[in-house]
Coordinates of C-alpha atoms and ligand atoms in Angstrom, one line a residue:
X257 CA 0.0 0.0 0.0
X258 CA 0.9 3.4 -0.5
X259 CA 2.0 5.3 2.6
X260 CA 4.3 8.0 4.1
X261 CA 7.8 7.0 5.3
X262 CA 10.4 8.8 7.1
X263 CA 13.8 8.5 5.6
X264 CA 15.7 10.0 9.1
X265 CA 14.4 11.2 11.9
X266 CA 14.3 15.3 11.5
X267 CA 12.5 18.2 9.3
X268 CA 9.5 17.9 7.2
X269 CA 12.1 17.3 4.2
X270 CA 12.7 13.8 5.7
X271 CA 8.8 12.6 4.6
X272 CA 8.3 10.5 1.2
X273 CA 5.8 8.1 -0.2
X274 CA 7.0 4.9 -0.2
X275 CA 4.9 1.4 0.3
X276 CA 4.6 -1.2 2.8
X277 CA 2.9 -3.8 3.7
X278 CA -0.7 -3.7 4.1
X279 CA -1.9 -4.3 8.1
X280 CA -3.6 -7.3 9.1
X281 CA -6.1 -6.6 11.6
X282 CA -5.4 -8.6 14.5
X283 CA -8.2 -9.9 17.7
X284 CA -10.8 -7.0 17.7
X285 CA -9.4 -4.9 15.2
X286 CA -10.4 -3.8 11.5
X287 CA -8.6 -2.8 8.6
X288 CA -9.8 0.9 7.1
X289 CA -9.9 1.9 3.9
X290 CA -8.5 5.7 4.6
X291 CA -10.0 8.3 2.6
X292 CA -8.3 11.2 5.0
X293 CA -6.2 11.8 7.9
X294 CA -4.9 14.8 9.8
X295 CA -1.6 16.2 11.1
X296 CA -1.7 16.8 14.7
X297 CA 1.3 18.2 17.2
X298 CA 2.6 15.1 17.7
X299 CA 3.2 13.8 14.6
X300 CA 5.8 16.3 14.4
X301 CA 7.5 15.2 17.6
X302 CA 7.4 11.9 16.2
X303 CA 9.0 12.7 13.1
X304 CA 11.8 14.1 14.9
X305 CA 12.2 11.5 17.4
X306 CA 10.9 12.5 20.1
X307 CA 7.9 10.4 20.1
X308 CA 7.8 6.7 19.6
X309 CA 4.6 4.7 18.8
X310 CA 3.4 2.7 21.4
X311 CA 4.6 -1.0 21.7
X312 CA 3.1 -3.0 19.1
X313 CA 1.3 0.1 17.3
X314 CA 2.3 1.0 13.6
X315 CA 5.9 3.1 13.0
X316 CA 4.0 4.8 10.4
X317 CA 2.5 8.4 11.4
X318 CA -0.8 9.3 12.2
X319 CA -2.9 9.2 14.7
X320 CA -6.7 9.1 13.8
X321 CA -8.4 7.9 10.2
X322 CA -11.7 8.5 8.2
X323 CA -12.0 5.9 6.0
X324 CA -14.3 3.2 4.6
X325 CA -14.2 -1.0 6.6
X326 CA -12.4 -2.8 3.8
X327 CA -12.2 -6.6 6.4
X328 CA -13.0 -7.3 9.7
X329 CA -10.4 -9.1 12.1
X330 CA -10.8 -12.0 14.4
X331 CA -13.3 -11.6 17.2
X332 CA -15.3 -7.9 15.8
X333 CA -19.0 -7.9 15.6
X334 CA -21.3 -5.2 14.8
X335 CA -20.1 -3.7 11.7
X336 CA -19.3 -4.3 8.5
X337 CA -17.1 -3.8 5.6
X338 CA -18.1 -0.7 3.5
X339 CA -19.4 1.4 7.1
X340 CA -17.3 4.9 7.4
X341 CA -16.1 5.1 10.0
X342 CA -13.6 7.4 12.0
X343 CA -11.1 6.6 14.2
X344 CA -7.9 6.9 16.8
X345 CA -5.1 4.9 16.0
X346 CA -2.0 4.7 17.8
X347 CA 0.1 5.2 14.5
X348 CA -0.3 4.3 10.7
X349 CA -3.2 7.0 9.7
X350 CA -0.6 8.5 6.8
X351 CA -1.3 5.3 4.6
X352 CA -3.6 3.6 2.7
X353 CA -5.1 1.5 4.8
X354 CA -4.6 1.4 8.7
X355 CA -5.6 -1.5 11.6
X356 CA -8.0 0.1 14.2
X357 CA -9.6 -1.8 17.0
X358 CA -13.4 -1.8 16.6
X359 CA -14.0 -0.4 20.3
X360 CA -12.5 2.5 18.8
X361 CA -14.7 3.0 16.1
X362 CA -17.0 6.1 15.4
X363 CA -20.1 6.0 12.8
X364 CA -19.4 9.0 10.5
X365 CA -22.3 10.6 10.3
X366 CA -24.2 11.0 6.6
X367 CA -24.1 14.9 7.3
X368 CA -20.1 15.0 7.7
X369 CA -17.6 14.6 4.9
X370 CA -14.3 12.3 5.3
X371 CA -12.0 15.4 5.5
X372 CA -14.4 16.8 8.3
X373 CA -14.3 13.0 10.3
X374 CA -10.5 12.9 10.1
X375 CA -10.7 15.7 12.0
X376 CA -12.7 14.5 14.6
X377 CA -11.0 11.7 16.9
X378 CA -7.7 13.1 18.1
X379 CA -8.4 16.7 18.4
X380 CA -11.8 16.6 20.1
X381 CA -11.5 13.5 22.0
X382 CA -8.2 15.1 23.4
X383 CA -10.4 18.3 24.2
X384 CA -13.1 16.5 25.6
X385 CA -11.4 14.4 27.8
X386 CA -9.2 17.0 29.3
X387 CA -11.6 20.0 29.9
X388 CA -14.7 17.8 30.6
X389 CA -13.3 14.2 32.0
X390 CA -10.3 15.1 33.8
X391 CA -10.7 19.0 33.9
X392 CA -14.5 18.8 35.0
X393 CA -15.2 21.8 33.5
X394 CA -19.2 22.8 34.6
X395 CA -21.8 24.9 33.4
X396 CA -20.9 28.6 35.0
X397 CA -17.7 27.6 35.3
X398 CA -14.7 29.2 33.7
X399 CA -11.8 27.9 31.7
X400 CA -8.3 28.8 30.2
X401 CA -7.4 27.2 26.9
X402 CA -3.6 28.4 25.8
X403 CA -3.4 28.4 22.0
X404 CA -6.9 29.3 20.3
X405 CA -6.1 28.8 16.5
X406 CA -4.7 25.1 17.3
X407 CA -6.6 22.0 16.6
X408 CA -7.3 21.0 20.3
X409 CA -8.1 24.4 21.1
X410 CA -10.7 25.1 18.2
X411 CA -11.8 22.3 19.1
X412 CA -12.2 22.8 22.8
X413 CA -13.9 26.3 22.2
X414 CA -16.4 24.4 20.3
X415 CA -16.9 22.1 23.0
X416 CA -17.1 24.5 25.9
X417 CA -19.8 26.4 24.0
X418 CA -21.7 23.7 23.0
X419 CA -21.5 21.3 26.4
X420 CA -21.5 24.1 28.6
X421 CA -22.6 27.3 27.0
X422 CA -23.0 29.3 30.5
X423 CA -19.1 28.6 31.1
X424 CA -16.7 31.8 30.6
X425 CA -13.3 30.8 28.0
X426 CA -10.6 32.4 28.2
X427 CA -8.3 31.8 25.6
X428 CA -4.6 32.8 24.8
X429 CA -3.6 33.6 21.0
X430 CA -1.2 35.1 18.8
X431 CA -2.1 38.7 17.9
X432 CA -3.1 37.6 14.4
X433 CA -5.3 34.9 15.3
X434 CA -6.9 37.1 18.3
X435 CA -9.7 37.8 15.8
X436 CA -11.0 34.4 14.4
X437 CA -10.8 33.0 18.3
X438 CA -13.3 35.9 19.2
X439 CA -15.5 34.3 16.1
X440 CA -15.6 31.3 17.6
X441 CA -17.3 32.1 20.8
X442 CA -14.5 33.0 23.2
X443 CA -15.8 35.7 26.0
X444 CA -12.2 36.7 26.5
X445 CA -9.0 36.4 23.8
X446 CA -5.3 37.4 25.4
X447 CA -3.0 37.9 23.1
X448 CA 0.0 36.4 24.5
X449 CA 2.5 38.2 22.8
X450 CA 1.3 41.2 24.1
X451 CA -0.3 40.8 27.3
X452 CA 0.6 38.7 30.6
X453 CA -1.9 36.5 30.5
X454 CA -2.2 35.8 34.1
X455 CA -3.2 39.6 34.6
X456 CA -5.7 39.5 32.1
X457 CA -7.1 36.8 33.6
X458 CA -7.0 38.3 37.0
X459 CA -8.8 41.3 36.0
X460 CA -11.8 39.4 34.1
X461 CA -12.6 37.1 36.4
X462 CA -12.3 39.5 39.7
X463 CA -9.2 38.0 41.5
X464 CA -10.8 34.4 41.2
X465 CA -8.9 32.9 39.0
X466 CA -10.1 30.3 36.5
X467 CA -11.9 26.8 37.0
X468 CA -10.0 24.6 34.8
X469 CA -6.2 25.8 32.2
X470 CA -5.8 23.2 29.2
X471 CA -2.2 23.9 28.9
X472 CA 0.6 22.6 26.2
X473 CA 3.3 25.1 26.7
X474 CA 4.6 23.2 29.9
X475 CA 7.8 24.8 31.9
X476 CA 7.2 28.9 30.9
X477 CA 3.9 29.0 32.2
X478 CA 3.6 27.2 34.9
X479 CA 4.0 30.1 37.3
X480 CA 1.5 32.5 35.7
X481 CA -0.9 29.4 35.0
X482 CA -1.1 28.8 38.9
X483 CA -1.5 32.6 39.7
X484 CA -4.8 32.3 37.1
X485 CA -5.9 29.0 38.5
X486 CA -9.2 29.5 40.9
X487 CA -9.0 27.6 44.5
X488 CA -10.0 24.5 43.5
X489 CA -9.1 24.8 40.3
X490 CA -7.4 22.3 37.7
X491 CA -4.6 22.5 35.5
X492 CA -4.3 20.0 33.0
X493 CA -0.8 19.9 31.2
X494 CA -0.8 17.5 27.9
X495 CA 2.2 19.4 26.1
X496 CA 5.4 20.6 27.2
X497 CA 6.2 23.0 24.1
X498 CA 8.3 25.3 26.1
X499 CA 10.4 22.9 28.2
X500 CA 10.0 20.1 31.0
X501 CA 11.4 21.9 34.3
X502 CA 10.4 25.3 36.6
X503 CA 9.4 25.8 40.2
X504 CA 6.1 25.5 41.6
X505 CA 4.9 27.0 44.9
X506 CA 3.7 23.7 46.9
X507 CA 2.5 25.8 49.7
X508 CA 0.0 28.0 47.4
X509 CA -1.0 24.9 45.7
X510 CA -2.0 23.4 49.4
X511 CA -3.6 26.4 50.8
X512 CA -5.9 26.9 47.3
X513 CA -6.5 23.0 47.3
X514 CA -5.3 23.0 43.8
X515 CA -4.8 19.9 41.0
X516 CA -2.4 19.4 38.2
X517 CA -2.8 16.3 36.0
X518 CA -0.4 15.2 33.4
X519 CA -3.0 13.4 30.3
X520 CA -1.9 11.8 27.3
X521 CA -3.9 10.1 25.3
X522 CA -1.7 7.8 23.0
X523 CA 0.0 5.1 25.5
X524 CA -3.7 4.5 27.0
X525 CA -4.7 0.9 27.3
X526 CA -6.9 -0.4 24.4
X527 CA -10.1 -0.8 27.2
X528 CA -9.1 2.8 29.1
X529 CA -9.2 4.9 25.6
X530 CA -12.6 2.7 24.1
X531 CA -14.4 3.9 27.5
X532 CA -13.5 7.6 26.5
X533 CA -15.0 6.7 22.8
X534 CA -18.1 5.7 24.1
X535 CA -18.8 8.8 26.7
X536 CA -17.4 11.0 23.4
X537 CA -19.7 9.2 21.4
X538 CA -22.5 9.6 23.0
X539 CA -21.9 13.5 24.2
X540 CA -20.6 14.4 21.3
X541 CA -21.3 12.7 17.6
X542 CA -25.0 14.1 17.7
X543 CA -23.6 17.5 17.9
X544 CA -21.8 16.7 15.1
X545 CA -24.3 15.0 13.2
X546 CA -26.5 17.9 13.5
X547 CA -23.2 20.3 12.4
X548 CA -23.8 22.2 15.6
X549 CA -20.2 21.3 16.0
X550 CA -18.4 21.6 12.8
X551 CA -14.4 20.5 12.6
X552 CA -12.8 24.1 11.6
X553 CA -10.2 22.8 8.0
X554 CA -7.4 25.1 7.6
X555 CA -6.7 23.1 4.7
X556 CA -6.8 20.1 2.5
X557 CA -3.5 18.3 1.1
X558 CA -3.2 14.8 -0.7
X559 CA -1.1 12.3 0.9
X560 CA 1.6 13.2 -1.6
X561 CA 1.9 16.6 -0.6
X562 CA 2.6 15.7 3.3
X563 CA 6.0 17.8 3.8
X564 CA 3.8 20.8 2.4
X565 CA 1.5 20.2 5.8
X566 CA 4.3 19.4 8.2
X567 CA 5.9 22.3 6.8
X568 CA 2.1 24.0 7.2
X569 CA 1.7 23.2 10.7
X570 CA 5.2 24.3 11.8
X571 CA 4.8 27.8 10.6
X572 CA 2.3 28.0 12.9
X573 CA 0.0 29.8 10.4
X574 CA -2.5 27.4 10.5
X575 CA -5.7 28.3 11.9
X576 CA -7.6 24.9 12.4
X577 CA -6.5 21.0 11.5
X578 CA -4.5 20.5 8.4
X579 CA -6.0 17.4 6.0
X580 CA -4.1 14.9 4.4
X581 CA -6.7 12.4 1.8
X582 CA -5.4 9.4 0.6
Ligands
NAP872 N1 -1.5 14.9 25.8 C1 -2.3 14.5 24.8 O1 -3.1 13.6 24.9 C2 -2.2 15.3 23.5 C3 -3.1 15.0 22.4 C4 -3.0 15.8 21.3 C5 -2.1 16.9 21.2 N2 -1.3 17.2 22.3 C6 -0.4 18.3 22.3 O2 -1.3 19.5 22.3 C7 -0.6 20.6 21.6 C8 -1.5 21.1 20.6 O3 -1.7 20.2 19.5 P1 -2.4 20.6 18.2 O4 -2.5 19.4 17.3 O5 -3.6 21.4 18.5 O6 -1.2 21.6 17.6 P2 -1.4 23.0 16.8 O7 -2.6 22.9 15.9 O8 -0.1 23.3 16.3 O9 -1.8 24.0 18.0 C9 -0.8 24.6 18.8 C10 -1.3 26.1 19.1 O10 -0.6 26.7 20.1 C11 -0.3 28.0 19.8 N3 0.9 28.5 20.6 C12 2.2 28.3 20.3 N4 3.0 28.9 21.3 C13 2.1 29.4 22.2 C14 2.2 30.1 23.4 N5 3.4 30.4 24.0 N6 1.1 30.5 24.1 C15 -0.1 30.2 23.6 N7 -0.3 29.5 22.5 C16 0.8 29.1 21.8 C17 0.0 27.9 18.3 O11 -0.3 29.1 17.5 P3 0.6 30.4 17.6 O12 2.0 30.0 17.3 O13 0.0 31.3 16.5 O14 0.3 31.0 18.9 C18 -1.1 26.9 17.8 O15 -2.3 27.6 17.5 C19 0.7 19.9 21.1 O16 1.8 20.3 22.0 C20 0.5 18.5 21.1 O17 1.6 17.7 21.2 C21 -1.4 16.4 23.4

């Protein structure tokens, strides 16, 4: 099958379409025809290096799939081949055809496109699970969500507004996307460049402090992401863009009864990330079926055009999820 190979580890220049061998769905799992996949943040990390597939998951990138059910594997039951369906996938989504376990499986819905799906499973499952799961982000509540124009974050805004529409967002962005993030519904855009976010935040929500901070900058923030945290509140770290290591004031933390969770989403078990599918699927896939949510495209690329979108992504000019169709 056709797919995207990595020559070295390094820049987008190291990506070429090469072929190998087609996957064989193993116990539980079925082999998708892809029709489109999606660059996310960590596919560059992994091109680099820096971010091996789990054990026993494909070396080839990608991490989620729209496609068609081409065979079913060993042991699956209720579906069958020719449904489209979208998926996670712990590697292999930049290829023809990809393995994914059928607990993993999402209906795509006749009202969404295969671009649109392949936009669906890693971005907003990632959301969900960190502002609403882990984050417990309420209706009335407030959040923080560093990095508006991303694809998690476009795709959190989306979620706080539709799930909990009473909640305030507050959301970070660079001065040129500050505009589009106030057209998706935020009630308060910092840019980041500009501003100290941790005042800002101060001074709109009256010295409280916010509910719940989806953070991926890591190190650099820490300190003005726990002076904007509320008592109670929750910071929930799933990148470390800025670096690994900074101080943190244990005995504010105490007195404010404060929480910081490390999520990834990746090296879950097979049964741990299904259970996530299901709640997702059932919060979530009617909003998108009835496009009150609808995945925000920056743009489209064929498969063959893949350094274009890595190169794309790392500009940082993208505005929305970058699509690869295959
Ligand atoms: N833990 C998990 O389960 C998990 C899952 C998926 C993704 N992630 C991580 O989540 C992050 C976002 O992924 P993505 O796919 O949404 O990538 P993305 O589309 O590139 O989004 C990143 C966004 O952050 C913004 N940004 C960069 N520096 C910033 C700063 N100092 N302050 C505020 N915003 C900043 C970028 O835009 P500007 O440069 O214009 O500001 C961009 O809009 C990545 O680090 C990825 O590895 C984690």
């Amino acid at each position: 099958m056709k797919t995207v190979l990595i020559s070295e580890f390094g820049g987008a220049d190291v990506l070429r379409i090469g072929e190998a061998d087609k996957p064989i769905p193993r116990e539980g799992q079925v082999l998708v025809e892809v029709a489109a996949s999606s660059v996310n943040g960590p596919d560059l990390v992994q091109r680099e290096g820096r971010y091996p597939p789990p054990k026993g998951d494909s070396e080839i990138l990608g991490l989620e799939v729209a496609g068609t059910i081409a065979e079913l594997g060993p042991g699956v039951s209720g579906w069958v081949v020719g449904d489209r369906v979208m998926s996670l996938v712990g590697g292999g989504g930049y290829a023809e055809y990809a393995a994914a376990y059928a607990d993993h499986l999402i209906p795509i819905p006749d009202s969404m496109s295969f671009e649109e799906a392949a936009c669906v499973c890693e971005t907003y499952i990632t959301a969900y699970l960190n502002v609403f799961m882990l984050g417990g982000l309420t209706d009335g509540g407030s959040a923080l969500l560093h990095g508006g124009g991303g694809g998690v974050n476009t795709a959190a805004i989306h979620l706080c507004k539709a799930l909990t529409p009473s909640a305030k967002v507050i959301v970070t962005a660079s001065p040129g996307k500050v505009e589009r993030v106030e057209a998706l519904g935020a009630d308060l855009v910092i840019d980041y460049k500009a501003q100290d976010f941790a005042e800002e935040v101060q001074r709109f929500t009256d010295k409280r402090g916010v509910q719940l901070i989806l953070d991926h900058i890591g190190a650099a923030y820490l300190a003005s992401n726990m002076k904007s945290l509320a008592v109670y509140g929750k910071l929930v770290i799933i990148g470390v863009t800025s670096g690994i290591k900074s101080e943190l004031n244990l005995a504010l933390m105490m007195v404010k009864r404060q929480q910081i969770i490390g999520s990834v989403l990746r090296p879950r078990p097979v049964p741990e990330k299904a259970a996530i599918i299901a709640e997702f699927t059932e919060q979530v896939l009617p909003l998108l079926a009835e496009r009150r949510i609808v995945p925000l495209i920056y743009k489209v690329y064929p498969l063959e055009e893949v350094t274009q979108a890595h190169r794309d992504m790392e500009s940082g000019a993208h505005f929305g999820k970058i699509v690869l169709t295959v």
